[in-house]
PDB file of C-alpha atoms in Angstrom:
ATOM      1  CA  UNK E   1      -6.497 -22.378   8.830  1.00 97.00           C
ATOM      2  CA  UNK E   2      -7.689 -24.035  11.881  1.00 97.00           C
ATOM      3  CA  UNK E   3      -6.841 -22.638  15.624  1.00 97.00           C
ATOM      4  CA  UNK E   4      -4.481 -24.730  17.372  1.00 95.00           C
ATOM      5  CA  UNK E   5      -3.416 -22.471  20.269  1.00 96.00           C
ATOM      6  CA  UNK E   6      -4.161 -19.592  22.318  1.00 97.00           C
ATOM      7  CA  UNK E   7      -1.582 -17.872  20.459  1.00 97.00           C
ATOM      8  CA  UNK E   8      -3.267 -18.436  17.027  1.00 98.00           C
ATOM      9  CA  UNK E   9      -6.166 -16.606  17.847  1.00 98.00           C
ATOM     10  CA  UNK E  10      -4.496 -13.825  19.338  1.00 98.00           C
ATOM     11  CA  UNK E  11      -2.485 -13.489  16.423  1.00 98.00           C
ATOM     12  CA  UNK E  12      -5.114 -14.225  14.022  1.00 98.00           C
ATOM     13  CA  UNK E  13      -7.615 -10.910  16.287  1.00 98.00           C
ATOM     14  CA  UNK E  14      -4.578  -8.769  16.165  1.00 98.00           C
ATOM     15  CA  UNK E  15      -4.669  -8.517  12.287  1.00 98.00           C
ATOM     16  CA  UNK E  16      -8.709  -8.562  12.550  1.00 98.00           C
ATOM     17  CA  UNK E  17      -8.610  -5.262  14.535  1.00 98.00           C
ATOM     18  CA  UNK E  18      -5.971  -3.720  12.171  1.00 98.00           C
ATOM     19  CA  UNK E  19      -8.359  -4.604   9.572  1.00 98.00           C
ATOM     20  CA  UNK E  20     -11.477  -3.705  10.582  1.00 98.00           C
ATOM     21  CA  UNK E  21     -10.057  -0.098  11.968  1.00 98.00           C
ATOM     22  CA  UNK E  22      -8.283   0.670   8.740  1.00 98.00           C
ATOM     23  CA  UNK E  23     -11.747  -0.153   6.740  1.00 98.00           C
ATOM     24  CA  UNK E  24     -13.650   2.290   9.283  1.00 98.00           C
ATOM     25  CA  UNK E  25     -10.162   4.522   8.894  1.00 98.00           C
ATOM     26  CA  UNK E  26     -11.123   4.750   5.067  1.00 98.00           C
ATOM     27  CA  UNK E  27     -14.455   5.511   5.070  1.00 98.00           C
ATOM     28  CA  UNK E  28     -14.451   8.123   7.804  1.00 98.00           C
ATOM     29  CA  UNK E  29     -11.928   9.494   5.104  1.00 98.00           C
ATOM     30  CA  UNK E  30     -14.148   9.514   2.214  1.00 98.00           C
ATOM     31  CA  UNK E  31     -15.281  12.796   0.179  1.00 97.00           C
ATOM     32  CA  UNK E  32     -16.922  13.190  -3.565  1.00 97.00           C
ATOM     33  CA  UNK E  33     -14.287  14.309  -5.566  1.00 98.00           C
ATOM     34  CA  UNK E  34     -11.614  12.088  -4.245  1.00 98.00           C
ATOM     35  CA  UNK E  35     -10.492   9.690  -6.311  1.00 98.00           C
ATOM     36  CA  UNK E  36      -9.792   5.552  -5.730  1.00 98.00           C
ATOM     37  CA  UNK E  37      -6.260   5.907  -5.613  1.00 98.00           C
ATOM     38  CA  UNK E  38      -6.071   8.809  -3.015  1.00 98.00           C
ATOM     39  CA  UNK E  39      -8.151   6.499  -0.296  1.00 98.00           C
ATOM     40  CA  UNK E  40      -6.260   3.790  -1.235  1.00 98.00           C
ATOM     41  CA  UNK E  41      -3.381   5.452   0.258  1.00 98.00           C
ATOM     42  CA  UNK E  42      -4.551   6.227   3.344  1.00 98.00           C
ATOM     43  CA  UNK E  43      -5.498   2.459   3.713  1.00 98.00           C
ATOM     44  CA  UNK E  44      -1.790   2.439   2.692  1.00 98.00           C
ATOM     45  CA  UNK E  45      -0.393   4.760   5.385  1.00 98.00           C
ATOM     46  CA  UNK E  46      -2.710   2.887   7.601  1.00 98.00           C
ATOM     47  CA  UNK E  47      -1.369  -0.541   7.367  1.00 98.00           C
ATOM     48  CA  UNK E  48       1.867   0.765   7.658  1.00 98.00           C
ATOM     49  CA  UNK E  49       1.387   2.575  10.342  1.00 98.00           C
ATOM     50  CA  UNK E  50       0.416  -0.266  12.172  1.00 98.00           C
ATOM     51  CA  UNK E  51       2.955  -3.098  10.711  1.00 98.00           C
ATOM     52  CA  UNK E  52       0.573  -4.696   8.505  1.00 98.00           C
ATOM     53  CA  UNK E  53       1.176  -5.938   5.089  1.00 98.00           C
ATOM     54  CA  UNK E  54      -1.679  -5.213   2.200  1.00 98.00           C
ATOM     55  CA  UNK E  55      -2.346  -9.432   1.720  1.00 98.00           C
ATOM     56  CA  UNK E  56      -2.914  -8.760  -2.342  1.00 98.00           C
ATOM     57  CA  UNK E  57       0.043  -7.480  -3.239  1.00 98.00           C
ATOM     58  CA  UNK E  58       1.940  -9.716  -0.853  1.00 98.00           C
ATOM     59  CA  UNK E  59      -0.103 -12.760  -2.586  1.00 97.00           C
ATOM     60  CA  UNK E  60      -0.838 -11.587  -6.300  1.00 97.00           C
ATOM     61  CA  UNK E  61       0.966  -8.567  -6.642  1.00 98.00           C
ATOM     62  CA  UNK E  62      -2.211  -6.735  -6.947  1.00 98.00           C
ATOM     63  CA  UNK E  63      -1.916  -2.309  -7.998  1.00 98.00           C
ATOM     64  CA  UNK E  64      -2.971  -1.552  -4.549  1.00 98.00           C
ATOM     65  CA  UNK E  65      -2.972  -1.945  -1.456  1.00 98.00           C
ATOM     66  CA  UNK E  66      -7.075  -2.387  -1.154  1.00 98.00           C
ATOM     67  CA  UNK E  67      -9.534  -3.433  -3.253  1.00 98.00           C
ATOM     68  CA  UNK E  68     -12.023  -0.368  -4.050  1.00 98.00           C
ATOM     69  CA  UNK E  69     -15.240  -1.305  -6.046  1.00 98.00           C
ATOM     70  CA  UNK E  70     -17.880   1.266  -6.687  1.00 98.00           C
ATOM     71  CA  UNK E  71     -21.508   0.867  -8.141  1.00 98.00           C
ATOM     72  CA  UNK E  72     -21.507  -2.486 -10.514  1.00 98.00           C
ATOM     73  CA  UNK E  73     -17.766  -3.822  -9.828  1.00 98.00           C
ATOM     74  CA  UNK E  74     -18.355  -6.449  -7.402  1.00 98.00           C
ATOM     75  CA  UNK E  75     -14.978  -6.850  -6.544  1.00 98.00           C
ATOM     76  CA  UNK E  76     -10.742  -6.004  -6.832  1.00 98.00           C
ATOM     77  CA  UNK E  77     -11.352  -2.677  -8.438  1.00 98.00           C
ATOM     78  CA  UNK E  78      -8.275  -1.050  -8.716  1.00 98.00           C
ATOM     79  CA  UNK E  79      -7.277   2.173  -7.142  1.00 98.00           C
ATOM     80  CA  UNK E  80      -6.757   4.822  -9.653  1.00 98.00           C
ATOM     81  CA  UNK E  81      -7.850   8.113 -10.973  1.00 98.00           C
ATOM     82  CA  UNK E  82     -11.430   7.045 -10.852  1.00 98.00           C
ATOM     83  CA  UNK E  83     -13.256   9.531  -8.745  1.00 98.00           C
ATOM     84  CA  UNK E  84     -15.859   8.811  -6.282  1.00 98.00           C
ATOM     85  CA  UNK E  85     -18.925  10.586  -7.007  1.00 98.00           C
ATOM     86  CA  UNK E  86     -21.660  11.903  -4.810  1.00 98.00           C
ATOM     87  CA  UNK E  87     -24.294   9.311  -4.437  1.00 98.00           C
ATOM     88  CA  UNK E  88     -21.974   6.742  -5.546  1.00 98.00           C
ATOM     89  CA  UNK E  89     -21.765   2.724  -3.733  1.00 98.00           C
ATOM     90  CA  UNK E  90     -18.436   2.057  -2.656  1.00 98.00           C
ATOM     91  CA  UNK E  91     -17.258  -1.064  -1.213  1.00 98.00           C
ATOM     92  CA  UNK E  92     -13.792  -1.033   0.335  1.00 98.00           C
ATOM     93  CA  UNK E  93     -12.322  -4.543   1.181  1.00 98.00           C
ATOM     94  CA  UNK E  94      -9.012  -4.761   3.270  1.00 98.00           C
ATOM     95  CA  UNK E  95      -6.831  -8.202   3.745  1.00 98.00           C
ATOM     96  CA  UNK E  96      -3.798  -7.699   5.842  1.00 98.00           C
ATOM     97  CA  UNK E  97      -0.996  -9.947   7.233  1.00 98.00           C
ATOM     98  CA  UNK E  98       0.553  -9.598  10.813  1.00 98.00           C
ATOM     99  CA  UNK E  99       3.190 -11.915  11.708  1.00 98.00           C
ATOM    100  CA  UNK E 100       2.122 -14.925   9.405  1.00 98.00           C
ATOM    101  CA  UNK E 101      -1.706 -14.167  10.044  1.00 98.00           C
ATOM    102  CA  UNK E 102      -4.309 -13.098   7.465  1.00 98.00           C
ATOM    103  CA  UNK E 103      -7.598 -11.523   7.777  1.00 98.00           C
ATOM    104  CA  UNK E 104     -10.088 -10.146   5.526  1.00 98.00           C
ATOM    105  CA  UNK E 105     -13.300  -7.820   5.537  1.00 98.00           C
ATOM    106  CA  UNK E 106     -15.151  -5.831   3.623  1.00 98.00           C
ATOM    107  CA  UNK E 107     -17.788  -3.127   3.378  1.00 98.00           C
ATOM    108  CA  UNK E 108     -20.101  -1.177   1.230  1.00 98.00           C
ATOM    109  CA  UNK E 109     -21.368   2.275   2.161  1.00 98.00           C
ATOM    110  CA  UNK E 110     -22.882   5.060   0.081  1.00 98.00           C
ATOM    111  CA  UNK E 111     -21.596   8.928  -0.856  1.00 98.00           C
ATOM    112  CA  UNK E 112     -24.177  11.282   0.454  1.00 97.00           C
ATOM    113  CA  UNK E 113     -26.812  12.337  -0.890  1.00 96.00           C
ATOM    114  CA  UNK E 114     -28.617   8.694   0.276  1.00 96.00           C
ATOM    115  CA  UNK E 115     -30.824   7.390  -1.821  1.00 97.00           C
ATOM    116  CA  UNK E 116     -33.566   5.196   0.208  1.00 98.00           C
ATOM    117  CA  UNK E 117     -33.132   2.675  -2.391  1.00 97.00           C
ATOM    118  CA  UNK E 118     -29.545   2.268  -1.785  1.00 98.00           C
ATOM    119  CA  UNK E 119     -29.829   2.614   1.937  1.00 98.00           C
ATOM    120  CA  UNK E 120     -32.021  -0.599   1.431  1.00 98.00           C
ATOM    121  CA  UNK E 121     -29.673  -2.487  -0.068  1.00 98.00           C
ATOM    122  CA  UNK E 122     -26.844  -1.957   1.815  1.00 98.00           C
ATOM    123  CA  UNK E 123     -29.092  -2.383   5.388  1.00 98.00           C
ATOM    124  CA  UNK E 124     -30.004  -6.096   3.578  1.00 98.00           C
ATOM    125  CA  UNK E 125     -26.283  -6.524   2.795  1.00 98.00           C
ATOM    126  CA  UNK E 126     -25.356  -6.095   6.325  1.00 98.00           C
ATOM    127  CA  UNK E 127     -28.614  -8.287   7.571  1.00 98.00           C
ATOM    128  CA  UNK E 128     -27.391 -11.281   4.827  1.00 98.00           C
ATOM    129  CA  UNK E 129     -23.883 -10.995   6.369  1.00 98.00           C
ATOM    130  CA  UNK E 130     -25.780 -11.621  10.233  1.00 98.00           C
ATOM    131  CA  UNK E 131     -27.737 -14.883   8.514  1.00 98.00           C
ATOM    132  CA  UNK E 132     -24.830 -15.997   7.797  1.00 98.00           C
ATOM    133  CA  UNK E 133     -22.842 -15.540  10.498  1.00 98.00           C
ATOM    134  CA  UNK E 134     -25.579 -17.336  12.401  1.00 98.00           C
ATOM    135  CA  UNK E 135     -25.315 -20.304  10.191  1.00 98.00           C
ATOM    136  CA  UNK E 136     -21.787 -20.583  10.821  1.00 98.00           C
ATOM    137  CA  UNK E 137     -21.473 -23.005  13.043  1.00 98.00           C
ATOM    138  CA  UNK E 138     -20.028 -26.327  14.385  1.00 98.00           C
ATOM    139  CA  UNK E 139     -21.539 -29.696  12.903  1.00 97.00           C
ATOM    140  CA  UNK E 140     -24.163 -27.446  10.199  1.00 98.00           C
ATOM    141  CA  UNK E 141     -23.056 -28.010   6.412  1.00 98.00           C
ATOM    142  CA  UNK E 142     -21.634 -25.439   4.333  1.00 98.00           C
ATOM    143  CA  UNK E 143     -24.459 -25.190   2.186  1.00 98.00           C
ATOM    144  CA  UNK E 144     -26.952 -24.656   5.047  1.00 98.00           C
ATOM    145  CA  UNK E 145     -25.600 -20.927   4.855  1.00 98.00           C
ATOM    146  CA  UNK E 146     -25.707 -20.249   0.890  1.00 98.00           C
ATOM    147  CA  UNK E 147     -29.535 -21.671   1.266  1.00 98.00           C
ATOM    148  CA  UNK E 148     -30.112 -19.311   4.419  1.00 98.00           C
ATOM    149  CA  UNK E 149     -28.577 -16.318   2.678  1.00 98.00           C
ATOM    150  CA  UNK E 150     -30.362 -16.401  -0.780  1.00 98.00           C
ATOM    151  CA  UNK E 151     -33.569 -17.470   0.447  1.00 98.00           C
ATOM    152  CA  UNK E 152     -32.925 -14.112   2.327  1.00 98.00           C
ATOM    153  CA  UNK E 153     -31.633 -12.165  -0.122  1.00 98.00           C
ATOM    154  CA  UNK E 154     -34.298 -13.113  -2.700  1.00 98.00           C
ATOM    155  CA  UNK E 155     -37.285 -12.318  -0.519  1.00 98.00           C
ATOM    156  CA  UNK E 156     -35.622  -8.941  -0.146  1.00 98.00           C
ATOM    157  CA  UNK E 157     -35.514  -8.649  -3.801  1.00 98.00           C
ATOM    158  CA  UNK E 158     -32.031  -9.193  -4.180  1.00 98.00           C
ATOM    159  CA  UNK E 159     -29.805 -11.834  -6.070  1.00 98.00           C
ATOM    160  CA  UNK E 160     -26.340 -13.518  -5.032  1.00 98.00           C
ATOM    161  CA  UNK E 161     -23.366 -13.598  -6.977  1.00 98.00           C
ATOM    162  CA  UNK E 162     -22.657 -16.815  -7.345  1.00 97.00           C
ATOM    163  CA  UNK E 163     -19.006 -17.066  -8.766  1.00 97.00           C
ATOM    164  CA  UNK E 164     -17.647 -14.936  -5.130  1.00 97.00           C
ATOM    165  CA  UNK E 165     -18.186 -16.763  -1.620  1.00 96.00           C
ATOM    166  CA  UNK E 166     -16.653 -17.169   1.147  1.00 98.00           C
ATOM    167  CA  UNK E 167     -13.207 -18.536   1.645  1.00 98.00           C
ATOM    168  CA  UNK E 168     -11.010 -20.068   4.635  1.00 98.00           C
ATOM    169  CA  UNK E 169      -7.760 -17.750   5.362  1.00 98.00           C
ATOM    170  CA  UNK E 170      -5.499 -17.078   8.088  1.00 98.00           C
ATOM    171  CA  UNK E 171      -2.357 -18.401   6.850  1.00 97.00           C
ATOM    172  CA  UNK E 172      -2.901 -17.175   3.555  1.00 97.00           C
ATOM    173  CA  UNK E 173      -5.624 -14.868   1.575  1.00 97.00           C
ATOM    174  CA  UNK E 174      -7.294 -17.581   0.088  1.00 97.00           C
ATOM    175  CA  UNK E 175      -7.717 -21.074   1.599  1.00 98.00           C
ATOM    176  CA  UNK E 176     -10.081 -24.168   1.764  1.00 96.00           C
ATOM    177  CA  UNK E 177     -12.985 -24.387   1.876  1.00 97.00           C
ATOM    178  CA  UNK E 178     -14.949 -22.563  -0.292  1.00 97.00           C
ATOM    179  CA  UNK E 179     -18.447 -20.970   1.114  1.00 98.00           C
ATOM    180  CA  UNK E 180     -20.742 -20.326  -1.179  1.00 98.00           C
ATOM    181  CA  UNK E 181     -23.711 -17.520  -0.834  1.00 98.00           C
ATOM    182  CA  UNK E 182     -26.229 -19.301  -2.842  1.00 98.00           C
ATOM    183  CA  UNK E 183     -27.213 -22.975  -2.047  1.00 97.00           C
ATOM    184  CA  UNK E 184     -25.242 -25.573  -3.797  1.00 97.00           C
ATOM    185  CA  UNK E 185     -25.853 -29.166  -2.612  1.00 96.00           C
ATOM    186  CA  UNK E 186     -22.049 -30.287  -3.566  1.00 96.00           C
ATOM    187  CA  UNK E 187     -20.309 -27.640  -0.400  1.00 97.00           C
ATOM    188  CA  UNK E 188     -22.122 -30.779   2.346  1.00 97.00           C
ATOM    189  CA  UNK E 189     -19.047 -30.323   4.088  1.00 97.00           C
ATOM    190  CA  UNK E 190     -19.496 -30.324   7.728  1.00 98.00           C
ATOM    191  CA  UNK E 191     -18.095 -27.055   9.915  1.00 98.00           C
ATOM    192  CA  UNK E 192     -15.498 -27.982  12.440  1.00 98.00           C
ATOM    193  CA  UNK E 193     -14.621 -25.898  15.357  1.00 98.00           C
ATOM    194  CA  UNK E 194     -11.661 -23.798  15.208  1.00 98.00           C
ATOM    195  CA  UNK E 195     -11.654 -23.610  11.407  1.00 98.00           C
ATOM    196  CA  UNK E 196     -11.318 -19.511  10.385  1.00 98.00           C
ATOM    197  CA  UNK E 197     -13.111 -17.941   7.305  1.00 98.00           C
ATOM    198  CA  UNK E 198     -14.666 -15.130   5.472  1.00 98.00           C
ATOM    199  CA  UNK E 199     -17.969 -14.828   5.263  1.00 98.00           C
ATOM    200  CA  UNK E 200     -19.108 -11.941   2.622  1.00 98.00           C
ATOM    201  CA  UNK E 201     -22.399 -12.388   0.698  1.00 98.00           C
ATOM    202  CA  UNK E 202     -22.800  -9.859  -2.386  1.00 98.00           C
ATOM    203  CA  UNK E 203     -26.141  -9.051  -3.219  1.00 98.00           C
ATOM    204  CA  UNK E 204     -27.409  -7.537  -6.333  1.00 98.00           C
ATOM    205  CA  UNK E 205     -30.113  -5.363  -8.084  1.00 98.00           C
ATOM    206  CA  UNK E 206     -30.527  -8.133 -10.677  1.00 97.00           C
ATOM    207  CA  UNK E 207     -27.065 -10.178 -12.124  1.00 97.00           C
ATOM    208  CA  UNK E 208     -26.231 -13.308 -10.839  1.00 98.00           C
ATOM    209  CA  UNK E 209     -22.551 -13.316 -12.383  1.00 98.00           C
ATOM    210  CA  UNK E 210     -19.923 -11.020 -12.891  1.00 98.00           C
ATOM    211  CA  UNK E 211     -17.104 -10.524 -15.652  1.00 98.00           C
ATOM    212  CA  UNK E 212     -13.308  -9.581 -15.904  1.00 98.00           C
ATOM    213  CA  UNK E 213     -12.409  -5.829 -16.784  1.00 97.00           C
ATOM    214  CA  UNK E 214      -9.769  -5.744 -20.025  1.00 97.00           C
ATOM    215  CA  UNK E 215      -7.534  -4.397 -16.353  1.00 97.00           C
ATOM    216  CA  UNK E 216      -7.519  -8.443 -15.304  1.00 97.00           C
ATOM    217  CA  UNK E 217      -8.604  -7.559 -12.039  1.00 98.00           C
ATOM    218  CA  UNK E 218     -12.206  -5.817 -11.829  1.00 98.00           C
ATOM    219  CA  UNK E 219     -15.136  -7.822 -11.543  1.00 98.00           C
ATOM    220  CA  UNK E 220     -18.237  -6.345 -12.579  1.00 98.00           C
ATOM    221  CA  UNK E 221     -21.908  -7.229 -12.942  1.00 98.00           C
ATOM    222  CA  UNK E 222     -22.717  -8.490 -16.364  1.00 97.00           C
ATOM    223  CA  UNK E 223     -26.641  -6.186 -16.658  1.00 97.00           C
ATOM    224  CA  UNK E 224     -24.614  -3.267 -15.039  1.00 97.00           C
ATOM    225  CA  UNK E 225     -26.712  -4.233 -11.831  1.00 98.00           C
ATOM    226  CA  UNK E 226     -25.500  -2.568  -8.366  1.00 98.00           C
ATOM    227  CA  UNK E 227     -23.553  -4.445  -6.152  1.00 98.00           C
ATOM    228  CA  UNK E 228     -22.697  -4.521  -2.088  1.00 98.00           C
ATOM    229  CA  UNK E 229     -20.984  -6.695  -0.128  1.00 98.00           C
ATOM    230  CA  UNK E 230     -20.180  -7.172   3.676  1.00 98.00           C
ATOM    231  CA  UNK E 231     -17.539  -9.313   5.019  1.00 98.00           C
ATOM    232  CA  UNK E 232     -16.234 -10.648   8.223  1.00 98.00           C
ATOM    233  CA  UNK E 233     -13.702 -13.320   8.941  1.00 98.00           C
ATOM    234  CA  UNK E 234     -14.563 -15.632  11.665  1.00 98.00           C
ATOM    235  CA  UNK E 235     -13.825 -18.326  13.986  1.00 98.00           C
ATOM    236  CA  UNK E 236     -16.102 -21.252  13.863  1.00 98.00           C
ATOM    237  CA  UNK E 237     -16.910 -22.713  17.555  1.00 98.00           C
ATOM    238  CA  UNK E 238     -19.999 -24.970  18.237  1.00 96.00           C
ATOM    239  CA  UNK E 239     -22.050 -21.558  18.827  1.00 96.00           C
ATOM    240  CA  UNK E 240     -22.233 -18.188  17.524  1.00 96.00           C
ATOM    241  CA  UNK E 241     -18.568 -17.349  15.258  1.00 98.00           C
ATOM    242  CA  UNK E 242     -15.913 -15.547  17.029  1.00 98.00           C
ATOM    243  CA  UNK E 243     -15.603 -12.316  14.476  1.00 98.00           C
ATOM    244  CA  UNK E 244     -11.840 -11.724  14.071  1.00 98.00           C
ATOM    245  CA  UNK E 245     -12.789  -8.422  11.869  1.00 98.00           C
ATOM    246  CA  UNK E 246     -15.296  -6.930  14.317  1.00 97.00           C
ATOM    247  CA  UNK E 247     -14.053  -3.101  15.483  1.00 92.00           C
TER     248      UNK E 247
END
């Protein structure tokens, strides 16, 4: 989607504060013993509450109204009976539709009792998620931020899925372009102003690609490596983003 009007962006922010309050809304929320389907219904109640639509199951009929991923799934767990353990990673992503506008976000946060190791991670997760913001810009290439953010990541120790990126949205979930995390020469498109996307690097203790679950939907690391992931969508300007998903 590109911003045409004034009214586009305040549409487009509207569903970026639902969002980004019903991702804070599930964390507060959650407790070891709970399990991925009970905090997926608070997201639930959340949405609703507010007149939101959960974007996956309005676009792919996805079992839930969030995505919930915890340790090595990367991405679209499914909210079930699992239960969240102490110590656990959990990374709760939230797209949502308001009146014919889509946002997306994501974050990753850890079950006390923190381990340093984890608390490392998920502080380089958020940093990766900053580089790339500040790559986002009018006129700089696509690629400039995969470079920026696995040049990062690897000098953290960290590696970048490469099959999950970035992704325009705003009329839909999933748009053009595609924004890769890792540098790949072939995304030289150019950044125009007004164009909205997610940015959402996921770093890992080791894989560099992820599989299917038998489920169709759960993407996991293929060593069993740990995996976090921040996300914001944004407005691209000639400066620093506009974040629609910011609280």
């Amino acid at each position: 989607m590109t911003i045409e009007n004034q009214n586009d962006l305040v549409g487009l922010m509207r569903i970026g504060k639902i969002v980004a309050q019903t991702i804070q809304h599930m964390i507060d929320s959650i407790e070891p013993g709970m399990t991925t389907k009970e905090l997926d219904d608070i997201g639930a109640a959340f949405l609703t509450k507010h007149g939101a639509r959960s974007a996956p199951i309005l676009a792919y009929k996805f079992p839930g109204y969030t995505c919930i991923s915890i340790n090595d799934e990367a991405a679209h767990g499914i909210p079930g009976d699992k239960v969240i353990q102490p110590g656990d990673l959990v990374n709760v992503d939230v797209s949502a539709e308001l009146d014919g506008y889509w946002a997306d976000s994501g974050r990753s946060m850890q079950v006390p009792p923190h381990d340093p190791e984890k608390q490392r991670m998920i502080a380089a997760s958020k940093e990766a998620l900053e580089i790339a913001i500040e790559y986002a810009r009018g006129g700089n290439r696509i690629f400039e931020i995969g470079k920026a953010v696995e040049a990062f990541a690897s000098k953290k120790g960290y590696s970048v899925i490469r099959e999950l990126g970035g992704h325009g949205v705003g009329r839909h979930i999933h748009e053009k372009p595609s924004v890769p995390h890792h540098y790949n020469r072939r995304a030289n498109q150019r950044l125009v102003p007004g164009t909205v996307l997610t940015l959402e690097p996921f770093l890992t203790t080791g894989a560099k690609h992820i599989y299917t679950e038998d489920d169709g939907w759960t993407l996991r690391t293929t060593d069993g490596s740990l995996v976090v992931q921040h996300e914001h969508t944004v407005v691209i300007t000639e400066d620093r983003p506009i974040i629609v998903t910011a609280l």
